[in-house]
PDB file of C-alpha atoms in Angstrom:
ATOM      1  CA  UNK A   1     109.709  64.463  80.391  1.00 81.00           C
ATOM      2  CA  UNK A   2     111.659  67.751  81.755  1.00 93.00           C
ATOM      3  CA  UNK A   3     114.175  67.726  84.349  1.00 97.00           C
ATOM      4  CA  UNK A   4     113.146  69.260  87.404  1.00 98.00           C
ATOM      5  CA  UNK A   5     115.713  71.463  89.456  1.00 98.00           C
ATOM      6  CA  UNK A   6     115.224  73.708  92.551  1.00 98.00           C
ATOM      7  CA  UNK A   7     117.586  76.176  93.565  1.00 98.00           C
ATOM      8  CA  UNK A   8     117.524  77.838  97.293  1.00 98.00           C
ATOM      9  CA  UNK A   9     119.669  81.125  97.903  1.00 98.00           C
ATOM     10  CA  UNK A  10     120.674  80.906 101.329  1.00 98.00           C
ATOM     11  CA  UNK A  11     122.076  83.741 103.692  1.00 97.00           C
ATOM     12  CA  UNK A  12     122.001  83.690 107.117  1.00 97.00           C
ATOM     13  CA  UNK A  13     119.097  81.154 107.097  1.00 97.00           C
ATOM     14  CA  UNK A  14     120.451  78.198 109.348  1.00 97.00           C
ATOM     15  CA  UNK A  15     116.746  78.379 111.226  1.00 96.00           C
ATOM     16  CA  UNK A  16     114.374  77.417 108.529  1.00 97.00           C
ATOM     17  CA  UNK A  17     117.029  76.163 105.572  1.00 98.00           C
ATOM     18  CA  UNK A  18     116.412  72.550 106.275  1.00 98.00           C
ATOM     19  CA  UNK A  19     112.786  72.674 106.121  1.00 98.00           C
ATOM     20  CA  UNK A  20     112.586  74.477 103.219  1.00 98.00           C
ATOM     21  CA  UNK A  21     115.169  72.026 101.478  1.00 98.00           C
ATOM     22  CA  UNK A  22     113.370  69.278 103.175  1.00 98.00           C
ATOM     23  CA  UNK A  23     110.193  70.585 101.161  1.00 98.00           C
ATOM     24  CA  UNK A  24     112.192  70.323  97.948  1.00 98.00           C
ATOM     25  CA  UNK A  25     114.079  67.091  97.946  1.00 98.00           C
ATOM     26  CA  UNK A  26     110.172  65.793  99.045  1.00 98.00           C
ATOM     27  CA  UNK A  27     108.571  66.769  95.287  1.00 98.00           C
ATOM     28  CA  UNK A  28     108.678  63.932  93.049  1.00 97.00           C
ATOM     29  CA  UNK A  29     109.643  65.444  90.223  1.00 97.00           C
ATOM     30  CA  UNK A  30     112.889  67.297  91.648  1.00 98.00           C
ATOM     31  CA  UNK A  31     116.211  65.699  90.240  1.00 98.00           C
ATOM     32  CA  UNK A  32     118.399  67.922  92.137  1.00 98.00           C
ATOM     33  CA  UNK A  33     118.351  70.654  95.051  1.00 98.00           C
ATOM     34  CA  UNK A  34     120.678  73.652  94.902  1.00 98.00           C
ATOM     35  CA  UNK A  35     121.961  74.941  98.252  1.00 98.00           C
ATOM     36  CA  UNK A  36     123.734  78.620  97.729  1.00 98.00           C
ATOM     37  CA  UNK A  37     125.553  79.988 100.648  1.00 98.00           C
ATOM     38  CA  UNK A  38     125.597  83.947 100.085  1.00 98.00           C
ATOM     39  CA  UNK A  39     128.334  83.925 102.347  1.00 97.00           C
ATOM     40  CA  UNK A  40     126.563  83.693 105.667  1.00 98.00           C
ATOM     41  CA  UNK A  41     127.845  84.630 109.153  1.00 97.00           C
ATOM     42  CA  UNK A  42     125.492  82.069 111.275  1.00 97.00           C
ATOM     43  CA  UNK A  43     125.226  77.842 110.905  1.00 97.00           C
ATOM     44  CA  UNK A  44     123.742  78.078 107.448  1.00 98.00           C
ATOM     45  CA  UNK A  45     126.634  76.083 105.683  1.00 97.00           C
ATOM     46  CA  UNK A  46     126.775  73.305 108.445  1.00 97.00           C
ATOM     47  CA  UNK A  47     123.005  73.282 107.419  1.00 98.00           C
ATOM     48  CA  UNK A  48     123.594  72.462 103.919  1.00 98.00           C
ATOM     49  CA  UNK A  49     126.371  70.179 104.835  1.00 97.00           C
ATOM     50  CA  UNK A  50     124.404  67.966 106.857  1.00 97.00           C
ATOM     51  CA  UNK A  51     121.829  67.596 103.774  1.00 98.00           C
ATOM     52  CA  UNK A  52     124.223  67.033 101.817  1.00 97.00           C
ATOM     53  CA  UNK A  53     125.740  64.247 103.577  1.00 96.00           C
ATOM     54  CA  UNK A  54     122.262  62.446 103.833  1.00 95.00           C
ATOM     55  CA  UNK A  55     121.160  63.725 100.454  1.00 96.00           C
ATOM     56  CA  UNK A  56     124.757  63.040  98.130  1.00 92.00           C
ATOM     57  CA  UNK A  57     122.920  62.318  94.756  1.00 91.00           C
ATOM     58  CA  UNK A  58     120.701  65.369  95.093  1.00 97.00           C
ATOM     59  CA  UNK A  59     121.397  68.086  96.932  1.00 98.00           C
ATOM     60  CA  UNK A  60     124.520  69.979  95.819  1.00 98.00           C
ATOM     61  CA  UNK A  61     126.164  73.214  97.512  1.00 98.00           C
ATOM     62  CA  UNK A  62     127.309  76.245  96.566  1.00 98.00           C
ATOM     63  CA  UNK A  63     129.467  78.391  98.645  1.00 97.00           C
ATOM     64  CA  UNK A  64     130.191  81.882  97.681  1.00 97.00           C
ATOM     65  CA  UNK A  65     133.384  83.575  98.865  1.00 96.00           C
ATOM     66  CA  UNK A  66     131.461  87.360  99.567  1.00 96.00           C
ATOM     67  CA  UNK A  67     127.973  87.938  99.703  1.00 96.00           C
ATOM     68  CA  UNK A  68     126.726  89.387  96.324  1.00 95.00           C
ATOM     69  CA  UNK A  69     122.608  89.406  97.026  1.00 95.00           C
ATOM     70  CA  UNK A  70     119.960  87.495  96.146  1.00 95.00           C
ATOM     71  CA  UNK A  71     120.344  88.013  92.368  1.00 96.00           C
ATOM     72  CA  UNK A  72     124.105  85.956  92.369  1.00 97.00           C
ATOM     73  CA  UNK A  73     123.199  83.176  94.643  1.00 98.00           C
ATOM     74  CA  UNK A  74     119.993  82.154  92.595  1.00 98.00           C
ATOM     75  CA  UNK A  75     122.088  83.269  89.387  1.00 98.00           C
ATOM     76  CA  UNK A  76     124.734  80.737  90.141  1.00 98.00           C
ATOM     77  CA  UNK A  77     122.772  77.666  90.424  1.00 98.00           C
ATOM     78  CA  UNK A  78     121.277  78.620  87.231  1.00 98.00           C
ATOM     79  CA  UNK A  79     124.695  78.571  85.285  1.00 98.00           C
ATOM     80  CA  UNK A  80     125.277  75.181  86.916  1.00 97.00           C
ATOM     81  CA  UNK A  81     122.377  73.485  86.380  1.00 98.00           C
ATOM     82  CA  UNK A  82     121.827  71.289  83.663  1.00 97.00           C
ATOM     83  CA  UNK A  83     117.954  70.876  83.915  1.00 98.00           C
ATOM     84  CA  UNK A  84     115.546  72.014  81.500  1.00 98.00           C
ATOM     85  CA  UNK A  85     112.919  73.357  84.457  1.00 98.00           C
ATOM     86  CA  UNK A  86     114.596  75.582  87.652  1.00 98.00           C
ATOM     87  CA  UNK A  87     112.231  76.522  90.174  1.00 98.00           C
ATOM     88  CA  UNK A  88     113.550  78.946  93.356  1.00 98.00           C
ATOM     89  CA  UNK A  89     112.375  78.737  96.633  1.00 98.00           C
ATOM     90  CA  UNK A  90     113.151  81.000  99.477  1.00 97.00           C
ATOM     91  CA  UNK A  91     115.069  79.385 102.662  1.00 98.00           C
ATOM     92  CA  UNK A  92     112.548  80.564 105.007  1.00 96.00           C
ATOM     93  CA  UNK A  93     109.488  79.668 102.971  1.00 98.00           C
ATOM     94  CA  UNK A  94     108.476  75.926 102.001  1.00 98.00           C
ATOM     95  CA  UNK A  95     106.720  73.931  99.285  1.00 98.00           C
ATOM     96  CA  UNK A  96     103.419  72.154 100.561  1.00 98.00           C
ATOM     97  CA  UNK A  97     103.402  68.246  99.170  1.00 98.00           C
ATOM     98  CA  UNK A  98     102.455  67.881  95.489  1.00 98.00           C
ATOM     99  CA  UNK A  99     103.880  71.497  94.704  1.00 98.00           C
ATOM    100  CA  UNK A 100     105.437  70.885  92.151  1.00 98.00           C
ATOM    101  CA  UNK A 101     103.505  68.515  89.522  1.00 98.00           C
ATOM    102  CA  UNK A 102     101.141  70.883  88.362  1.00 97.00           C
ATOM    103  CA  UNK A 103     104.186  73.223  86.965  1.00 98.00           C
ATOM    104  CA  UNK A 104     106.222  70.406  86.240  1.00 98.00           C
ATOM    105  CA  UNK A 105     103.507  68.748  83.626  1.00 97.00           C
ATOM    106  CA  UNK A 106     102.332  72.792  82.600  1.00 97.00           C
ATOM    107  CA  UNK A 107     105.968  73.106  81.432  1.00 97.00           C
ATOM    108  CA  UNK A 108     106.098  69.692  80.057  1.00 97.00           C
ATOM    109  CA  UNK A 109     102.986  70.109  77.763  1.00 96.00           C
ATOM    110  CA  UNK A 110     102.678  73.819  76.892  1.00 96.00           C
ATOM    111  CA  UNK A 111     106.168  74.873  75.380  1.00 94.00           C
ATOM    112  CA  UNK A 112     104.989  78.607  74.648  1.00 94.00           C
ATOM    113  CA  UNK A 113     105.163  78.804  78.291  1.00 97.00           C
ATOM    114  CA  UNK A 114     108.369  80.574  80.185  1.00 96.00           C
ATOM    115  CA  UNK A 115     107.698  80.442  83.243  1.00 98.00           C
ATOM    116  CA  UNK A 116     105.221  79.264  85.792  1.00 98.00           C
ATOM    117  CA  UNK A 117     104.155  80.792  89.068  1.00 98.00           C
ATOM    118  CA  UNK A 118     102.951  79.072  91.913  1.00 98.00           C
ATOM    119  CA  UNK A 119     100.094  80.715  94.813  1.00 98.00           C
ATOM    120  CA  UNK A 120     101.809  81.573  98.531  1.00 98.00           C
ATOM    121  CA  UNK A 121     100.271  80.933 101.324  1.00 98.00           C
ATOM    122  CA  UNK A 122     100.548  83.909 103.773  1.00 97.00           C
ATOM    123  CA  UNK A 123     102.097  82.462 107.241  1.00 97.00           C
ATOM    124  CA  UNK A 124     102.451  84.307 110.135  1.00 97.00           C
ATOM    125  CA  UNK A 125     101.514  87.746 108.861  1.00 97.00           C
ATOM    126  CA  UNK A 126     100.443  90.734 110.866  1.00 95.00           C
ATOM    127  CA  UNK A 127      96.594  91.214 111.505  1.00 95.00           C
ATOM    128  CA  UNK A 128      96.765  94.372 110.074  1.00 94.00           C
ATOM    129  CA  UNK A 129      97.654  93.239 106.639  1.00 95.00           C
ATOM    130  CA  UNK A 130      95.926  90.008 106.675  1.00 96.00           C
ATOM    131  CA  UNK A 131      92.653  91.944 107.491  1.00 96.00           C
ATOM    132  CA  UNK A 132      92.885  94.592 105.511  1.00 95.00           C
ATOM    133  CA  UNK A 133      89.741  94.855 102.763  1.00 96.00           C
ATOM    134  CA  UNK A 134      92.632  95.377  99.707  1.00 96.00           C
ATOM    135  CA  UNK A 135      94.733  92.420 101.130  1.00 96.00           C
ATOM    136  CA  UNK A 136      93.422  89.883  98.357  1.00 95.00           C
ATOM    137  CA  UNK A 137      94.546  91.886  95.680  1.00 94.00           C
ATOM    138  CA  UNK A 138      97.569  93.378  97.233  1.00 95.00           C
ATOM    139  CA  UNK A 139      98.764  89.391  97.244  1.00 96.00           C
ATOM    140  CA  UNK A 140      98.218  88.486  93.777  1.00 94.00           C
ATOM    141  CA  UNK A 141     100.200  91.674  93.020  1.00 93.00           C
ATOM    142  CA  UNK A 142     102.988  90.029  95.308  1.00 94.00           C
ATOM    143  CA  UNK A 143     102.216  87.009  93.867  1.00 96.00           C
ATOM    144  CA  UNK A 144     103.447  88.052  90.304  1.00 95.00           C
ATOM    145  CA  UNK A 145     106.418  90.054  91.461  1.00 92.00           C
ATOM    146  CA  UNK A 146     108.460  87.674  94.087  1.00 94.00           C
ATOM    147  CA  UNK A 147     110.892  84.917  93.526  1.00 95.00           C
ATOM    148  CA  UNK A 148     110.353  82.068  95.708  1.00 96.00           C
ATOM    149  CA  UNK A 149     107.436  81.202  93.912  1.00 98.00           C
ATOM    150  CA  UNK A 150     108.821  80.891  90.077  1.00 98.00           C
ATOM    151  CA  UNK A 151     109.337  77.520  88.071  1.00 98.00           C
ATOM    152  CA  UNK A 152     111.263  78.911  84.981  1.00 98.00           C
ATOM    153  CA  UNK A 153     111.928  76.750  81.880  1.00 98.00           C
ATOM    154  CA  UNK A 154     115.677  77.194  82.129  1.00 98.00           C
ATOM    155  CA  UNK A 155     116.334  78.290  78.998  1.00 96.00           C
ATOM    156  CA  UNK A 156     113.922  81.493  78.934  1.00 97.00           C
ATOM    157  CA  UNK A 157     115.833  82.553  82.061  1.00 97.00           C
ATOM    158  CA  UNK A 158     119.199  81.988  80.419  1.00 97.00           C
ATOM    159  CA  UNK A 159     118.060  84.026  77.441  1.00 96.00           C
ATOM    160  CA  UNK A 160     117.073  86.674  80.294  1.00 96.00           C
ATOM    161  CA  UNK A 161     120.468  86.887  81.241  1.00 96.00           C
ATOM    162  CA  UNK A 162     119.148  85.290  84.642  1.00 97.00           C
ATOM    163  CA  UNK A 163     117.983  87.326  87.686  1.00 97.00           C
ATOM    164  CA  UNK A 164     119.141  90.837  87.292  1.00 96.00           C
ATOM    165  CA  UNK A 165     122.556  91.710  89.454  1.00 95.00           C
ATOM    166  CA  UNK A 166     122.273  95.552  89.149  1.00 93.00           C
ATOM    167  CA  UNK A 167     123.021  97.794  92.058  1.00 89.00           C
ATOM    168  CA  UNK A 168     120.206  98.928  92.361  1.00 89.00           C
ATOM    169  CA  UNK A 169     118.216  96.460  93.141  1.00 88.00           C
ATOM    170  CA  UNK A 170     120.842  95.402  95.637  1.00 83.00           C
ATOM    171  CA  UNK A 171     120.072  98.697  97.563  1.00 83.00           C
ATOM    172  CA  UNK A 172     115.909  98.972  97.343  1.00 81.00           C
ATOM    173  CA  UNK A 173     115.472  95.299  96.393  1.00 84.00           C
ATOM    174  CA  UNK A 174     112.634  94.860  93.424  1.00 86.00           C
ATOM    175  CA  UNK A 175     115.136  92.464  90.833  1.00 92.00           C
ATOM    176  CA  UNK A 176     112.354  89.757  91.210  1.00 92.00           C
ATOM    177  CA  UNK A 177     109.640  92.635  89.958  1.00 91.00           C
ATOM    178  CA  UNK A 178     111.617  93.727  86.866  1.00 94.00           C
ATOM    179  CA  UNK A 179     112.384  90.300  85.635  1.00 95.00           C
ATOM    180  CA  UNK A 180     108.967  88.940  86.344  1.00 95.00           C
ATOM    181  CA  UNK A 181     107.518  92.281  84.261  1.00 95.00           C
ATOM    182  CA  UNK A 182     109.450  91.575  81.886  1.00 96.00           C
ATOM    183  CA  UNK A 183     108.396  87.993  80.940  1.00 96.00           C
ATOM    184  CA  UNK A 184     105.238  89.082  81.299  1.00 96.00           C
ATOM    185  CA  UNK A 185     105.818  91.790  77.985  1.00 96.00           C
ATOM    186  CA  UNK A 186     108.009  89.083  75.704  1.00 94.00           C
ATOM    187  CA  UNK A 187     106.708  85.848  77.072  1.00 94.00           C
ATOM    188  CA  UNK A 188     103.863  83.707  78.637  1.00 96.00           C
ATOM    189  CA  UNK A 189     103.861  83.315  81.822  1.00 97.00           C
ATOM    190  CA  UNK A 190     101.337  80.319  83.532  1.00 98.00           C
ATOM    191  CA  UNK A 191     100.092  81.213  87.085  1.00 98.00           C
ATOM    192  CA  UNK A 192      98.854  78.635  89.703  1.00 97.00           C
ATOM    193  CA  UNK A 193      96.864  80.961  92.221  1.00 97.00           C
ATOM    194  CA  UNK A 194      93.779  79.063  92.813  1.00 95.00           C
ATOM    195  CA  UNK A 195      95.744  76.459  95.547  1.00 95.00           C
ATOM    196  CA  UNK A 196      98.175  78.184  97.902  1.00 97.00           C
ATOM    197  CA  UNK A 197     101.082  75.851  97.320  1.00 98.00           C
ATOM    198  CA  UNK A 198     104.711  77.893  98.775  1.00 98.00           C
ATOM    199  CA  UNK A 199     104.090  78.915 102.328  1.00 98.00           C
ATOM    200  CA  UNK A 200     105.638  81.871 102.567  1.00 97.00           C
ATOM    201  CA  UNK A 201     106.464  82.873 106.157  1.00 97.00           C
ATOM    202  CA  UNK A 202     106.605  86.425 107.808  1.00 96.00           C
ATOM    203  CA  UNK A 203     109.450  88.240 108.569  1.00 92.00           C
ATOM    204  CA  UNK A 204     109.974  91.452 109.728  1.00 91.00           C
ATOM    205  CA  UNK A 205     111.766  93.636 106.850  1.00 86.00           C
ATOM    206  CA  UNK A 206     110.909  91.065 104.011  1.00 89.00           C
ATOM    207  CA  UNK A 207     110.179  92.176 100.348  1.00 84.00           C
ATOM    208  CA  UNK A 208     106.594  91.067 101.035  1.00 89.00           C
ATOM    209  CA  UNK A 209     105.980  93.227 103.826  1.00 90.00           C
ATOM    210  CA  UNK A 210     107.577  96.616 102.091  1.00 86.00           C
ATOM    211  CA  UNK A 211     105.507  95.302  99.250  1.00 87.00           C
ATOM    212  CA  UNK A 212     101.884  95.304 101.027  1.00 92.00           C
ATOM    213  CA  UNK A 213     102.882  98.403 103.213  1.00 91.00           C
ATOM    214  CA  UNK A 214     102.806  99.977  99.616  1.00 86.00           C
ATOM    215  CA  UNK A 215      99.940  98.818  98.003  1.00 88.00           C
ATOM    216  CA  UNK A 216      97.958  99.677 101.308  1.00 91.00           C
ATOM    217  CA  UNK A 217      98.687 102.894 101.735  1.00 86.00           C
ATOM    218  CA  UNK A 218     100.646 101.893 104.790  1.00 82.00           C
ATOM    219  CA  UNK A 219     104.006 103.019 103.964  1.00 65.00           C
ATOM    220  CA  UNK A 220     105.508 104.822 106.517  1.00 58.00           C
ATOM    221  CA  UNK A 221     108.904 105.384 104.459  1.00 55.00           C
ATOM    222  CA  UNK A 222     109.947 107.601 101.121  1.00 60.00           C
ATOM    223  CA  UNK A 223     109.034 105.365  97.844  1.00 66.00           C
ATOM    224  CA  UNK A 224     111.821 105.215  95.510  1.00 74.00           C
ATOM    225  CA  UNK A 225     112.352 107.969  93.371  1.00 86.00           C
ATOM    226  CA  UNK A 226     111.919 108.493  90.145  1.00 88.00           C
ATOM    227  CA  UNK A 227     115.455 108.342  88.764  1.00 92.00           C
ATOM    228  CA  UNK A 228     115.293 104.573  90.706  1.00 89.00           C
ATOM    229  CA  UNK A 229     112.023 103.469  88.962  1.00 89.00           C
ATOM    230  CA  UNK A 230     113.498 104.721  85.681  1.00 93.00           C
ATOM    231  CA  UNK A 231     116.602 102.431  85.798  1.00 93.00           C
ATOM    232  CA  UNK A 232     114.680 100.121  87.039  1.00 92.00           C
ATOM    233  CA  UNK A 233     112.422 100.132  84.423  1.00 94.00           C
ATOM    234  CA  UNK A 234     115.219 100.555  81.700  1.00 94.00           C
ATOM    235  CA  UNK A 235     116.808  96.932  83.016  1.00 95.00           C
ATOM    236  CA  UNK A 236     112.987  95.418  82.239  1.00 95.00           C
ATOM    237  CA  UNK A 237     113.270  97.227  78.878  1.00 96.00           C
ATOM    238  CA  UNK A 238     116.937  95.387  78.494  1.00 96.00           C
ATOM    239  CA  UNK A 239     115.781  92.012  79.429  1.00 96.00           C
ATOM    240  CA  UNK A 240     113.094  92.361  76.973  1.00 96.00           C
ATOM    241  CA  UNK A 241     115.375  93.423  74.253  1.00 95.00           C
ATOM    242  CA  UNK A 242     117.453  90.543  74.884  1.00 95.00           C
ATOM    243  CA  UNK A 243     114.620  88.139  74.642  1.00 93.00           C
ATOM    244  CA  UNK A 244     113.823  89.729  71.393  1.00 92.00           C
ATOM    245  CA  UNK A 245     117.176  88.919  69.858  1.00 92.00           C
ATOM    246  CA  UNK A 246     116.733  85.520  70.926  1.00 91.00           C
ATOM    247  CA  UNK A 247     113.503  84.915  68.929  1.00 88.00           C
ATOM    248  CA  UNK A 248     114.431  86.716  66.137  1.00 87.00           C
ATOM    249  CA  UNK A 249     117.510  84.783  65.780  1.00 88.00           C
ATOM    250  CA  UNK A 250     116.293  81.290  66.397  1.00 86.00           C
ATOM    251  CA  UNK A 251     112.811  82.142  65.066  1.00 86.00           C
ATOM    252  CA  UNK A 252     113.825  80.625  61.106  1.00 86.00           C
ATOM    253  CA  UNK A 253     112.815  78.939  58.150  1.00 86.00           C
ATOM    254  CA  UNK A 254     116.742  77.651  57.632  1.00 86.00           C
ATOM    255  CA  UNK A 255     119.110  76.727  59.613  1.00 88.00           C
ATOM    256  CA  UNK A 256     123.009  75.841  59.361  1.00 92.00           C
ATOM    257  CA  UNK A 257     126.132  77.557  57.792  1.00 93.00           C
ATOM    258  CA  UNK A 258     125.730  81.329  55.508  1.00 88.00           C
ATOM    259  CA  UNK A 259     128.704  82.632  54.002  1.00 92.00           C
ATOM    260  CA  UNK A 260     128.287  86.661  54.071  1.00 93.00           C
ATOM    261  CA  UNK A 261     130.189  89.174  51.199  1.00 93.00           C
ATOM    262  CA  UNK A 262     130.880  92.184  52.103  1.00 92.00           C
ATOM    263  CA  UNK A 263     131.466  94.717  49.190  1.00 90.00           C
ATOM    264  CA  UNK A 264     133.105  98.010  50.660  1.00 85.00           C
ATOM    265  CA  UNK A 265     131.727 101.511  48.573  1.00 77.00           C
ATOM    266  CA  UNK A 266     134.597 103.460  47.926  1.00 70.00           C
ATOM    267  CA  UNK A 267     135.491 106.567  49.954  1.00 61.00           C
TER     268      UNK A 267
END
């Protein structure tokens, strides 16, 4: 059966990080729990310490010199793990018990599949959006566009390039959205909606929140511009291309060694 990883980007988190690593190390089928310090300025790496000192054969810690964004601290666990499966969780969200086994055997049994995404469970969100008649739908669209809730197989990711680390994303977030849109064009993607299994918890300024705001009508700020969803949608074009080079190239009847000729016309 697949190995099991989970990797948790971590930036000034030191509040919730050790229940949502505590969530993690708690799934059967996790071998090993990735702790990546994005260069915090609060307790977050004592945090991950102290796991790792009760946790030595599982939990493992990375510590980044500068903060680089979401994007490089998930991106760095992937390069170091050596597991065939990588989920990412957020440090301020959680995985309910069981979370895990239902992607974990998906992955296991149906290898067309690249990636697997798991329901959230909305906690501690504003009346406003949780009783809003478009809510429902306004979540699934979150649903297929975040992070925290993905269980990749490793190697479709790799092939991805990984998350994407483009500046742009680092200013008006979104890198989870053009990634996940992407797999959607030159992969399958599995979803697990029908049982809420990542609580995801309200914060004020979170991805989720700019997220419903727009798809409610409730935005109160400029939406990006149209130069900014053209780049972004050229990097979901490029991670699609690269996937496509991948299948072509391993996508044959014969494999092993081809000596090539090249004849030069003349001038």
């Amino acid at each position: 059966m697949l190995r099991l990883d989970v990797a948790i980007p971590v930036y000034n988190a030191a509040a919730t990080l050790e229940a949502a690593a505590m969530s993690a190390l708690q799934q059967p089928q996790v071998h090993t729990v990735w702790l990546v310090d994005d260069a915090s300025t609060d307790n977050s790496l004592a945090v991950m310490q102290h796991l790792q000192q009760h946790y030595a054969e599982r939990v493992r810690i990375i510590a980044l010199p500068q903060n680089g964004g979401v994007s490089v601290a998930r991106n760095q666990a992937l390069w170091r793990s050596q597991a065939e499966c990588i989920a990412f969780l957020d440090a301020d969200d959680a995985y309910l018990p069981g979370a895990l086994e239902a992607p974990w055997v998906a992955l296991s049994q149906q290898p067309m599949l690249g990636l697997v995404r798991l329901g959230l469970l909305a906690q501690g969100f504003p009346t406003h959006f949780m009783q809003h008649p478009g809510f429902a739908r306004a979540w699934q669209s979150l649903e297929m566009t975040v992070g925290g809730n993905t269980v990749f197989r490793r190697a479709v990711l790799l092939a991805c390039g990984g998350f994407p680390e483009d500046a742009l994303f680092r200013r008006l977030g979104g890198e989870d959205a053009a990634l996940g849109i992407a797999l959607t064009r030159a992969s399958v993607v599995g979803t697990l909606f029908a049982e809420k299994m990542v609580v995801h918890n309200y914060r004020p300024g979170m991805h989720a929140e700019r997220l419903l705001n727009a798809h409610l009508g409730l935005l109160s700020s400029a939406p990006a511009s149209a130069e900014d969803l053209a780049a972004a949608e050229a990097v979901t074009q490029r991670i699609v291309h690269q996937m496509t080079a991948v299948r072509a190239s391993l996508d044959v009847a014969q494999t092993g060694i081809c000596p090539l000729h090249i004849t030069r016309g003349e001038a």
